[in-house]
Amino acid sequence: MAGKRDLTRLHAERMLGPDDLASAAQRLMPDLDGLPEVSQGTAKVSRERMSRWWEKSGAKPDLRKILLDSVTDDVTAYQGNIENAIGFLRLPIGIAGPLRVNGLAAKGDFLIPLATTEAALVASYHRGCRVLTSAGGCSTLVLYENVNRAPAFVFKTTSEACQFVVWAMSMFEEFERIAATTTSHGKLVDIGCTVEGNHVYLNFEFTTGDASGQNMVTLATQAICDQIMATAPVTPLRFYVESNLSGDKKASARAYHSTRGKKVTAEAIIPAELVAKLLHTTPKAMVEYWQMSAIGGVLSGTIGVHGHFANGLAALYLATGQDAACVAESATGVTRFEVTEDGNLYATVTLPGIMIGTVGGGTGLPSQKACLELMGLAGAGKARALSEVCAALLLAGELSIIAALCAGHFSRAHRKLARTGKS
Amino acid sequence: MAGKRDLTRLHAERMLGPDDLASAAQRLMPDLDGLPEVSQGTAKVSRERMSRWWEKSGAKPDLRKILLDSVTDDVTAYQGNIENAIGFLRLPIGIAGPLRVNGLAAKGDFLIPLATTEAALVASYHRGCRVLTSAGGCSTLVLYENVNRAPAFVFKTTSEACQFVVWAMSMFEEFERIAATTTSHGKLVDIGCTVEGNHVYLNFEFTTGDASGQNMVTLATQAICDQIMATAPVTPLRFYVESNLSGDKKASARAYHSTRGKKVTAEAIIPAELVAKLLHTTPKAMVEYWQMSAIGGVLSGTIGVHGHFANGLAALYLATGQDAACVAESATGVTRFEVTEDGNLYATVTLPGIMIGTVGGGTGLPSQKACLELMGLAGAGKARALSEVCAALLLAGELSIIAALCAGHFSRAHRKLARTGKS
Amino acid sequence: MAGKRDLTRLHAERMLGPDDLASAAQRLMPDLDGLPEVSQGTAKVSRERMSRWWEKSGAKPDLRKILLDSVTDDVTAYQGNIENAIGFLRLPIGIAGPLRVNGLAAKGDFLIPLATTEAALVASYHRGCRVLTSAGGCSTLVLYENVNRAPAFVFKTTSEACQFVVWAMSMFEEFERIAATTTSHGKLVDIGCTVEGNHVYLNFEFTTGDASGQNMVTLATQAICDQIMATAPVTPLRFYVESNLSGDKKASARAYHSTRGKKVTAEAIIPAELVAKLLHTTPKAMVEYWQMSAIGGVLSGTIGVHGHFANGLAALYLATGQDAACVAESATGVTRFEVTEDGNLYATVTLPGIMIGTVGGGTGLPSQKACLELMGLAGAGKARALSEVCAALLLAGELSIIAALCAGHFSRAHRKLARTGKS
Amino acid sequence: MAGKRDLTRLHAERMLGPDDLASAAQRLMPDLDGLPEVSQGTAKVSRERMSRWWEKSGAKPDLRKILLDSVTDDVTAYQGNIENAIGFLRLPIGIAGPLRVNGLAAKGDFLIPLATTEAALVASYHRGCRVLTSAGGCSTLVLYENVNRAPAFVFKTTSEACQFVVWAMSMFEEFERIAATTTSHGKLVDIGCTVEGNHVYLNFEFTTGDASGQNMVTLATQAICDQIMATAPVTPLRFYVESNLSGDKKASARAYHSTRGKKVTAEAIIPAELVAKLLHTTPKAMVEYWQMSAIGGVLSGTIGVHGHFANGLAALYLATGQDAACVAESATGVTRFEVTEDGNLYATVTLPGIMIGTVGGGTGLPSQKACLELMGLAGAGKARALSEVCAALLLAGELSIIAALCAGHFSRAHRKLARTGKS
């Protein structure tokens, strides 16, 4: 009778394959023979430079044809969004909606472009949109907004660290002023503070206008830190402009206590008849699934409990020029379903911090901007509305997947859509 | 003297904007007037259907031009990867490398295509690749591989639940056989089990060949569940093919105890002279930063501790046709830096579970496949090698960002690259 | 308008009190003047030695009277459970129950001694016991048992680490044999393995008979490690008998994936009339509270979701001679309440790992053993039964506190009981 | 070749023992036959009542002798700290120290009483105290203090929830006034707010003088909530005085973002010669262990990273009359070790929230008060000093255990001390 040790061993042996241990070890050794040249790299984007790269690389011409030559318009628009450019990736866009959104900032019926290569994703969100729209739409509002940068300062002792904190907390207006010299859109709104032994982590919190704002807050924080190093009565031994406490690019429990991006919630009440007609199940069955899945999430050690925020979030982030890596930090939050007193379905999602903007980053690139324009949400003054539409979309996705899982349609839908036209 | 209550209030009031509370509330109400039509949706991808959509949508022609008309080749290749297709998104691709990889499966110098719209990302990974390659490359190997699906079964009592477990654990060979009827690439390798009161979560673990394999394991698990419902001596009251315990599409602590995807590690020793020459800092300074940042990660409540796995992961996932939403679950793990006895830098990353494949999903689409071919990693037999290259890339990214943060170059690099050519 | 920075500053200033920063800093400096003598310490427990300590310490005689002289019986019984003994603490014991337990190991009506100094604790658990007993008792069973020790091994490279793993997994029978030379009660049952770069964490899993077993598994693991260091084909650079991966003495997410101690579940169905009569509320109201509180737990970032396991656990651990520090790791798990089809209350708790025994540790000390005997659960052969009674007790506590919170009685009960007789 | 399924099955079968499944199921059924009487319970503590209980219980007279008759002094002192009292538990007390503490509030050489039944615990902390004292003592200070209660309010819609928040945040002064009517020691200092769909969690933060203060903040919060229900412009559908968001009695990630109890840090620099002489190892070896163990903690999914805070905390909490169940929430935090520029050991611990007081709870009971007096820390005005001594003690424990683990003495010490005098 055996346990997981046997599986571990079997696995390790399979990984090694035909190699014996010694030759496997040999294979893993650093090898300084015939090192390839690694270029300095370039931030310049031009068709000429790209062509030169392809020639020099010796790659097969048909790859170049697909990645570069099939794109015939002006490529210089991408400068400032890529380095070492060699071509372009193509992702298909599908439409979910119209989704009726009753938000403080977003009000109306929205067509939502989603960029993905995964079968069934758009279909599932589209189905959820149909349900929400049929119910008169989704209520949603931004609860808080704030983008942070968390530098760390190292001192000789805790005592010095605390003296520093007393001083730093008194300098808010000065820091605010310095931040303002680096950006006209960003504004310092508060400072948090975490002392761990002789380390001090400050958490600078900014509003960033309609930009996602990560670079903006980095530059402002750098300027503040430079001033701190020049003027603090207790000079830190050293400092780092980011300490890994900000939650940047990773799921973290701090999301629930200190917003990063937009905190946004969406809710709707779906009449039982709509649940039956469009989702082929009942509010009670959906709530039973939700309860079990909430505990499933808890047992698996997720941060928050929800179904598949990452799916809709990644597809919308891509289509609208957001930073796709921020899916890692933004795809967390809480979904909650309840049966109302009169037997309908109450459904809500709350996202503690989505990093999202309608200016800056990739939002101005041709196809990304076209997607924002299709939603009527391009440019200044639209970031909160986009956040609200995003939350509404994610609620649509939770409705659809939970219905599929409790009605037993989940695997069938995937089989059908993934294999369509593939025969 | 005030606290966070004032900020909360200020914020709430700003969210509401000029509206008073009553009119804001009104705005959020469901609204059944003039509901738009929501189409049934379609899985069919053809230029004709897309054209029809644009005509019907009434969207501005210049959007169509960008999203659809600029793509002139065959669009039917995308069928099975999108629904409600209306056009295409374009992402620029930059190259990092060549990166010398000394892996069990991947051995050689790899050019790594990264799709992103974020300034400085490719430049940073490229710099890390230069360091690794100059040091003779990065050692890497896949430690484990496994894709899971976790159905839940509901019983009347815990007692029934336990009887069910005893039975289910004895049925492994039968379940293995059933799984094999649904897929020739996937293979059931083990079953885990979690009892919570009268709920039983089973965790079916599969190998999935060279596919990421999510659909494959869903279909196999569905077939096993159907058989369970038909034959279990204690019939569950109900079941769900996925319970939210699998970790699918979200960061979870279970990643460290039960792999989902490929568990892979990469390491290198970087001579101090290379650190000085290419990264402008020292092994000691990088290790000091790493230590502080590891505690920063712990204090922020992340799962694992690392710098910015999500950046490289998202860009590589996109370029190679992986499921971008899986960034949420895959971008977790551990980075560790140490100074060696002789003063050099030991650096390692371990990813507990990256969802990655070289067949299926988006890997066969034109530009995605071209990227895989550029790496020499397209098609069957290449998934482990791609995993190893992925881990090596993420190590490159950790080296580069940590060096930038401890040398004080982080914000400067972002300023420079994000503003290049934007004037 | 201000934020948390003002509160931080106010706070820091108040901490410093009348001191200015400089004199506060001075106060925190190390001070080598007049260092006191610190004795070698002693493991010997005798009245004579304790008396000598009191004489030498110069402490007030009335303290000695309370801590030492009031205890008149043989003190040598405590040798092996304390060092530097100087006297005894007295904790009051209250009784909850009888609690009817329908377990696989525990079957009958149990009087449960609880040691605590917190008002309302015993009253609350007692009330829960009354509810469970009135419903015909609580079903409970141990689902798994296992105590682990997790040594770490450090290698030069990942490659060596992996070679080591392949070897170690093949040595199970040998390790089992070595473990058996150190203990007749403990038995090695499996080995888990976690590779992180060039570090290997092994997880040795043991059954430990009726002992909690922490020392037993430490000694067995030490013996195995000594043998590993002597015979491994790839000798580790160094090793540590415990790596902090075991979960020893702290709440950890690994509890849900790898048991430490006993995994045990308890459940009951409480008729609605009993809920009304004894708890003054309804199943529906209790389930509504439970749902909200489960999300409250998720938002606060707890591991598992429950009400107050630590209260009953600490009181029972103390009364029965368990290691009180293990409350930190054992007080985690899941509580779940549902309304049944016929309107009654389904309630369950699942504890992933309680460290508990009926032999060894403090279980043989006079008053602790008396408590175990009062339950009929002293000595060999009783550990599983004690675990089941423990789970049933915690379920009682969850019923009582949730009822109090949803009926609005929580603060009233605390006010009444904490102030009783204090006037 | 098998996996964990076989172990699960083996285990399940062993749990069932000789029973077949059907009879095991039968055993777990509720049983209404011959239900025992469950008394109403009593808060009264008198020798007469306890005697009556023993007579009625029919328990063996020798148990009564140990638990009740061996205690001859006045038992009424325990009234208000226990219900259903039947006797007393005895725990041995050992002394660690003198520990030199250089704190803002605590300054001097402290003898620290620890109540435990675990071998080696006192010896290990005592050893750590010797190291700290020999180095001139431990610097320590309270960084923040705050005890919270987190009621939840349920609304019909998110919109109503947000209107409520705007109102509640404006009522701080009124809430402060109401709180002041319930307590003269506690003071409301801030309010936090978390909106999740139509649920609002408020977090009332108080200072509580020298009491741990849990009951105090419950009563104050209840009074505020009663007023809210009476006067809020949007009346909640229902409310709960505690929502499970406060972190009460369980380890939670929120501890790092919002203090509960005292946030306190301690640090010391230990000269390398002292490390060699007293701990038989080197600063470098200890830091190597610490690094590995920090990652070990991260991989196991703990909240914070440290060694064994729970050991010293439980023993000190018990000896000084704290709430032992609070070990679950307080035993979390960060330990950090570094080698200083001149080769010595920098060591620090930071506890984000220890629940501790010198008045109220069990602090006034005879033996607990005697322990506080032995430290010179009984009664009003001493809570911060006790917190600082607590942090210093925990640092001593981290030094000792890490030294033992990296010098290979850990298992030897446990073997020796646990078996002393047991032959």
mmCIF file of N, CA and C in Angstrom, chain A residues 3-5 8-9 12-13 16 21 25 28 159 163 165-166 169-170 172 189-193 205 256-257 284 287-288 290-291 295 298-300 304-305 334-336 338 341, chain C residues 3-5 8-9 12-13 16 21 25 28 159 163 165-166 169-170 172 189-193 205 256-257 284 287-288 290-291 295 298-300 304-305 334-336 338 341:
data_model
loop_
_atom_site.group_PDB
_atom_site.id
_atom_site.type_symbol
_atom_site.label_atom_id
_atom_site.label_comp_id
_atom_site.label_asym_id
_atom_site.label_seq_id
_atom_site.Cartn_x
_atom_site.Cartn_y
_atom_site.Cartn_z
ATOM 1 N N GLY A 3 1.709 5.600 -0.928
ATOM 2 C CA GLY A 3 1.195 6.961 -0.770
ATOM 3 C C GLY A 3 1.727 7.869 -1.849
ATOM 4 N N LYS A 4 1.789 9.151 -1.576
ATOM 5 C CA LYS A 4 2.180 10.075 -2.630
ATOM 6 C C LYS A 4 3.659 9.995 -2.958
ATOM 7 N N ARG A 5 4.438 9.361 -2.061
ATOM 8 C CA ARG A 5 5.868 9.185 -2.348
ATOM 9 C C ARG A 5 6.085 8.455 -3.665
ATOM 10 N N THR A 8 5.457 10.744 -6.550
ATOM 11 C CA THR A 8 6.568 11.695 -6.664
ATOM 12 C C THR A 8 7.748 11.054 -7.378
ATOM 13 N N ARG A 9 8.028 9.834 -6.986
ATOM 14 C CA ARG A 9 9.176 9.132 -7.571
ATOM 15 C C ARG A 9 8.940 8.833 -9.047
ATOM 16 N N ALA A 12 9.313 12.018 -10.937
ATOM 17 C CA ALA A 12 10.692 12.475 -11.083
ATOM 18 C C ALA A 12 11.397 11.636 -12.145
ATOM 19 N N GLU A 13 11.141 10.366 -12.123
ATOM 20 C CA GLU A 13 11.796 9.500 -13.102
ATOM 21 C C GLU A 13 11.330 9.799 -14.519
ATOM 22 N N LEU A 16 12.986 12.876 -15.926
ATOM 23 C CA LEU A 16 14.358 12.660 -16.364
ATOM 24 C C LEU A 16 14.399 11.970 -17.721
ATOM 25 N N LEU A 21 20.787 9.972 -14.120
ATOM 26 C CA LEU A 21 20.907 11.173 -13.292
ATOM 27 C C LEU A 21 22.147 11.978 -13.638
ATOM 28 N N ALA A 25 22.173 15.806 -14.915
ATOM 29 C CA ALA A 25 22.887 16.852 -14.190
ATOM 30 C C ALA A 25 23.810 17.615 -15.139
ATOM 31 N N LEU A 28 22.159 20.223 -17.219
ATOM 32 C CA LEU A 28 21.720 21.428 -16.519
ATOM 33 C C LEU A 28 22.862 22.393 -16.199
ATOM 34 N N SER A 159 14.284 52.363 16.763
ATOM 35 C CA SER A 159 14.136 53.687 17.366
ATOM 36 C C SER A 159 14.265 54.782 16.298
ATOM 37 N N GLN A 163 11.340 57.483 14.832
ATOM 38 C CA GLN A 163 11.554 58.926 14.719
ATOM 39 C C GLN A 163 11.258 59.387 13.284
ATOM 40 N N VAL A 165 9.207 58.002 11.195
ATOM 41 C CA VAL A 165 7.760 57.966 10.947
ATOM 42 C C VAL A 165 7.089 59.230 11.466
ATOM 43 N N VAL A 166 7.447 59.629 12.668
ATOM 44 C CA VAL A 166 6.835 60.834 13.236
ATOM 45 C C VAL A 166 7.072 62.027 12.301
ATOM 46 N N MET A 169 5.109 61.608 8.742
ATOM 47 C CA MET A 169 3.665 61.832 8.805
ATOM 48 C C MET A 169 3.341 63.332 8.867
ATOM 49 N N SER A 170 4.304 64.092 9.332
ATOM 50 C CA SER A 170 4.052 65.528 9.449
ATOM 51 C C SER A 170 4.349 66.273 8.144
ATOM 52 N N PHE A 172 3.126 65.654 5.093
ATOM 53 C CA PHE A 172 2.190 65.352 4.022
ATOM 54 C C PHE A 172 2.053 66.484 3.001
ATOM 55 N N VAL A 189 -3.052 61.540 -1.929
ATOM 56 C CA VAL A 189 -4.213 61.738 -1.055
ATOM 57 C C VAL A 189 -4.024 61.244 0.378
ATOM 58 N N ASP A 190 -3.118 60.324 0.587
ATOM 59 C CA ASP A 190 -2.872 59.886 1.967
ATOM 60 C C ASP A 190 -1.548 59.106 2.016
ATOM 61 N N ILE A 191 -1.069 58.889 3.233
ATOM 62 C CA ILE A 191 0.120 58.053 3.429
ATOM 63 C C ILE A 191 -0.192 57.029 4.505
ATOM 64 N N GLY A 192 0.101 55.790 4.230
ATOM 65 C CA GLY A 192 0.025 54.752 5.254
ATOM 66 C C GLY A 192 1.434 54.378 5.678
ATOM 67 N N CYS A 193 1.553 53.612 6.725
ATOM 68 C CA CYS A 193 2.868 53.349 7.285
ATOM 69 C C CYS A 193 2.899 51.991 7.972
ATOM 70 N N GLU A 205 -0.542 57.002 -1.377
ATOM 71 C CA GLU A 205 -1.795 56.750 -2.080
ATOM 72 C C GLU A 205 -2.169 57.957 -2.936
ATOM 73 N N TYR A 256 -8.168 43.949 0.309
ATOM 74 C CA TYR A 256 -9.431 44.162 1.019
ATOM 75 C C TYR A 256 -9.342 45.269 2.055
ATOM 76 N N HIS A 257 -8.135 45.752 2.297
ATOM 77 C CA HIS A 257 -7.965 46.744 3.364
ATOM 78 C C HIS A 257 -7.438 48.065 2.844
ATOM 79 N N LYS A 284 -32.673 29.089 -6.226
ATOM 80 C CA LYS A 284 -32.256 28.227 -5.119
ATOM 81 C C LYS A 284 -31.071 27.346 -5.516
ATOM 82 N N VAL A 287 -27.944 29.417 -5.688
ATOM 83 C CA VAL A 287 -27.436 29.792 -4.366
ATOM 84 C C VAL A 287 -26.779 28.582 -3.686
ATOM 85 N N GLU A 288 -27.368 27.413 -3.860
ATOM 86 C CA GLU A 288 -26.740 26.210 -3.305
ATOM 87 C C GLU A 288 -25.347 26.001 -3.902
ATOM 88 N N TRP A 290 -23.474 28.343 -5.165
ATOM 89 C CA TRP A 290 -22.611 29.417 -4.699
ATOM 90 C C TRP A 290 -22.051 29.120 -3.304
ATOM 91 N N GLN A 291 -22.925 28.625 -2.428
ATOM 92 C CA GLN A 291 -22.462 28.348 -1.061
ATOM 93 C C GLN A 291 -21.363 27.306 -1.060
ATOM 94 N N ILE A 295 -17.148 27.864 -0.113
ATOM 95 C CA ILE A 295 -16.329 27.041 0.793
ATOM 96 C C ILE A 295 -15.209 26.360 0.007
ATOM 97 N N VAL A 298 -12.523 28.840 -0.203
ATOM 98 C CA VAL A 298 -11.862 28.983 1.097
ATOM 99 C C VAL A 298 -10.894 27.821 1.330
ATOM 100 N N LEU A 299 -11.359 26.616 1.048
ATOM 101 C CA LEU A 299 -10.506 25.434 1.271
ATOM 102 C C LEU A 299 -9.275 25.442 0.367
ATOM 103 N N SER A 300 -9.406 26.045 -0.812
ATOM 104 C CA SER A 300 -8.254 26.064 -1.717
ATOM 105 C C SER A 300 -7.317 27.228 -1.399
ATOM 106 N N GLY A 304 -10.290 36.097 -1.340
ATOM 107 C CA GLY A 304 -11.645 36.349 -1.817
ATOM 108 C C GLY A 304 -12.267 35.047 -2.313
ATOM 109 N N VAL A 305 -13.552 35.101 -2.674
ATOM 110 C CA VAL A 305 -14.195 33.924 -3.259
ATOM 111 C C VAL A 305 -15.047 34.348 -4.440
ATOM 112 N N VAL A 334 -15.191 39.249 -4.351
ATOM 113 C CA VAL A 334 -16.234 38.420 -3.768
ATOM 114 C C VAL A 334 -17.458 38.402 -4.666
ATOM 115 N N THR A 335 -17.972 37.211 -4.918
ATOM 116 C CA THR A 335 -19.276 37.030 -5.551
ATOM 117 C C THR A 335 -20.229 36.540 -4.466
ATOM 118 N N ARG A 336 -21.444 37.043 -4.459
ATOM 119 C CA ARG A 336 -22.425 36.557 -3.475
ATOM 120 C C ARG A 336 -23.791 36.448 -4.123
ATOM 121 N N GLU A 338 -27.912 35.318 -3.343
ATOM 122 C CA GLU A 338 -28.922 35.006 -2.324
ATOM 123 C C GLU A 338 -30.288 34.871 -2.982
ATOM 124 N N GLU A 341 -36.538 37.504 -0.607
ATOM 125 C CA GLU A 341 -37.774 37.117 0.076
ATOM 126 C C GLU A 341 -38.824 36.590 -0.896
ATOM 127 N N GLY C 3 -6.503 62.049 6.573
ATOM 128 C CA GLY C 3 -6.601 60.611 6.384
ATOM 129 C C GLY C 3 -5.927 59.873 7.522
ATOM 130 N N LYS C 4 -5.474 58.660 7.259
ATOM 131 C CA LYS C 4 -4.935 57.871 8.357
ATOM 132 C C LYS C 4 -3.572 58.363 8.814
ATOM 133 N N ARG C 5 -2.929 59.198 7.972
ATOM 134 C CA ARG C 5 -1.631 59.741 8.365
ATOM 135 C C ARG C 5 -1.718 60.507 9.682
ATOM 136 N N THR C 8 -1.907 58.087 12.532
ATOM 137 C CA THR C 8 -0.590 57.477 12.732
ATOM 138 C C THR C 8 0.314 58.409 13.521
ATOM 139 N N ARG C 9 0.286 59.660 13.151
ATOM 140 C CA ARG C 9 1.149 60.629 13.815
ATOM 141 C C ARG C 9 0.723 60.851 15.265
ATOM 142 N N ALA C 12 1.822 57.868 17.215
ATOM 143 C CA ALA C 12 3.261 57.804 17.468
ATOM 144 C C ALA C 12 3.634 58.796 18.568
ATOM 145 N N GLU C 13 3.034 59.949 18.518
ATOM 146 C CA GLU C 13 3.355 60.943 19.541
ATOM 147 C C GLU C 13 2.888 60.513 20.928
ATOM 148 N N LEU C 16 5.206 57.992 22.480
ATOM 149 C CA LEU C 16 6.428 58.569 23.024
ATOM 150 C C LEU C 16 6.173 59.238 24.370
ATOM 151 N N LEU C 21 11.969 62.958 21.256
ATOM 152 C CA LEU C 21 12.465 61.840 20.455
ATOM 153 C C LEU C 21 13.851 61.391 20.902
ATOM 154 N N ALA C 25 14.848 57.714 22.231
ATOM 155 C CA ALA C 25 15.871 56.917 21.576
ATOM 156 C C ALA C 25 16.904 56.424 22.601
ATOM 157 N N LEU C 28 15.876 53.425 24.595
ATOM 158 C CA LEU C 28 15.835 52.137 23.875
ATOM 159 C C LEU C 28 17.220 51.531 23.655
ATOM 160 N N SER C 159 19.751 20.774 -9.582
ATOM 161 C CA SER C 159 20.021 19.469 -10.174
ATOM 162 C C SER C 159 20.360 18.440 -9.089
ATOM 163 N N GLN C 163 18.186 15.033 -7.837
ATOM 164 C CA GLN C 163 18.779 13.699 -7.685
ATOM 165 C C GLN C 163 18.522 13.156 -6.281
ATOM 166 N N VAL C 165 15.986 13.902 -4.384
ATOM 167 C CA VAL C 165 14.581 13.537 -4.238
ATOM 168 C C VAL C 165 14.318 12.140 -4.792
ATOM 169 N N VAL C 166 14.862 11.870 -5.958
ATOM 170 C CA VAL C 166 14.655 10.546 -6.554
ATOM 171 C C VAL C 166 15.147 9.466 -5.596
ATOM 172 N N MET C 169 12.866 9.277 -2.207
ATOM 173 C CA MET C 169 11.555 8.662 -2.381
ATOM 174 C C MET C 169 11.661 7.137 -2.441
ATOM 175 N N SER C 170 12.828 6.668 -2.836
ATOM 176 C CA SER C 170 12.999 5.212 -2.953
ATOM 177 C C SER C 170 13.387 4.570 -1.626
ATOM 178 N N PHE C 172 11.820 4.780 1.311
ATOM 179 C CA PHE C 172 10.757 4.806 2.311
ATOM 180 C C PHE C 172 10.858 3.667 3.333
ATOM 181 N N VAL C 189 4.202 6.968 7.803
ATOM 182 C CA VAL C 189 3.217 6.474 6.840
ATOM 183 C C VAL C 189 3.371 7.018 5.425
ATOM 184 N N ASP C 190 4.018 8.162 5.281
ATOM 185 C CA ASP C 190 4.241 8.669 3.921
ATOM 186 C C ASP C 190 5.298 9.782 3.960
ATOM 187 N N ILE C 191 5.783 10.135 2.796
ATOM 188 C CA ILE C 191 6.711 11.263 2.672
ATOM 189 C C ILE C 191 6.216 12.167 1.562
ATOM 190 N N GLY C 192 6.136 13.445 1.850
ATOM 191 C CA GLY C 192 5.861 14.435 0.819
ATOM 192 C C GLY C 192 7.135 15.189 0.496
ATOM 193 N N CYS C 193 7.107 15.955 -0.563
ATOM 194 C CA CYS C 193 8.339 16.580 -1.022
ATOM 195 C C CYS C 193 8.044 17.909 -1.716
ATOM 196 N N GLU C 205 5.434 12.047 7.402
ATOM 197 C CA GLU C 205 4.110 11.942 8.014
ATOM 198 C C GLU C 205 4.012 10.669 8.849
ATOM 199 N N TYR C 256 -5.326 22.509 4.995
ATOM 200 C CA TYR C 256 -6.421 21.963 4.196
ATOM 201 C C TYR C 256 -5.951 20.943 3.179
ATOM 202 N N HIS C 257 -4.658 20.792 3.028
ATOM 203 C CA HIS C 257 -4.140 19.899 1.990
ATOM 204 C C HIS C 257 -3.303 18.783 2.571
ATOM 205 N N LYS C 284 -33.423 30.005 9.539
ATOM 206 C CA LYS C 284 -33.178 30.961 8.463
ATOM 207 C C LYS C 284 -32.303 32.116 8.945
ATOM 208 N N VAL C 287 -28.742 30.991 9.363
ATOM 209 C CA VAL C 287 -28.051 30.778 8.087
ATOM 210 C C VAL C 287 -27.705 32.123 7.441
ATOM 211 N N GLU C 288 -28.599 33.084 7.555
ATOM 212 C CA GLU C 288 -28.283 34.423 7.038
ATOM 213 C C GLU C 288 -27.048 34.993 7.733
ATOM 214 N N TRP C 290 -24.712 33.245 9.172
ATOM 215 C CA TRP C 290 -23.545 32.447 8.776
ATOM 216 C C TRP C 290 -23.000 32.906 7.430
ATOM 217 N N GLN C 291 -23.891 33.143 6.475
ATOM 218 C CA GLN C 291 -23.431 33.561 5.141
ATOM 219 C C GLN C 291 -22.659 34.868 5.205
ATOM 220 N N ILE C 295 -18.400 35.493 4.584
ATOM 221 C CA ILE C 295 -17.766 36.516 3.744
ATOM 222 C C ILE C 295 -16.945 37.471 4.607
ATOM 223 N N VAL C 298 -13.714 35.817 5.051
ATOM 224 C CA VAL C 298 -12.941 35.877 3.801
ATOM 225 C C VAL C 298 -12.311 37.258 3.629
ATOM 226 N N LEU C 299 -13.099 38.300 3.862
ATOM 227 C CA LEU C 299 -12.598 39.664 3.691
ATOM 228 C C LEU C 299 -11.478 39.985 4.688
ATOM 229 N N SER C 300 -11.532 39.355 5.850
ATOM 230 C CA SER C 300 -10.491 39.652 6.841
ATOM 231 C C SER C 300 -9.251 38.798 6.616
ATOM 232 N N GLY C 304 -9.657 29.436 6.427
ATOM 233 C CA GLY C 304 -10.925 28.824 6.801
ATOM 234 C C GLY C 304 -11.905 29.905 7.244
ATOM 235 N N VAL C 305 -13.141 29.502 7.504
ATOM 236 C CA VAL C 305 -14.128 30.448 8.034
ATOM 237 C C VAL C 305 -14.918 29.785 9.150
ATOM 238 N N VAL C 334 -13.711 25.051 9.083
ATOM 239 C CA VAL C 334 -14.901 25.558 8.414
ATOM 240 C C VAL C 334 -16.149 25.238 9.222
ATOM 241 N N THR C 335 -16.981 26.232 9.428
ATOM 242 C CA THR C 335 -18.332 26.040 9.958
ATOM 243 C C THR C 335 -19.291 26.267 8.807
ATOM 244 N N ARG C 336 -20.332 25.443 8.709
ATOM 245 C CA ARG C 336 -21.335 25.653 7.644
ATOM 246 C C ARG C 336 -22.718 25.388 8.181
ATOM 247 N N GLU C 338 -26.918 25.351 7.087
ATOM 248 C CA GLU C 338 -27.894 25.397 5.995
ATOM 249 C C GLU C 338 -29.293 25.146 6.548
ATOM 250 N N GLU C 341 -34.393 20.928 3.727
ATOM 251 C CA GLU C 341 -35.635 20.959 2.942
ATOM 252 C C GLU C 341 -36.857 21.185 3.827
#
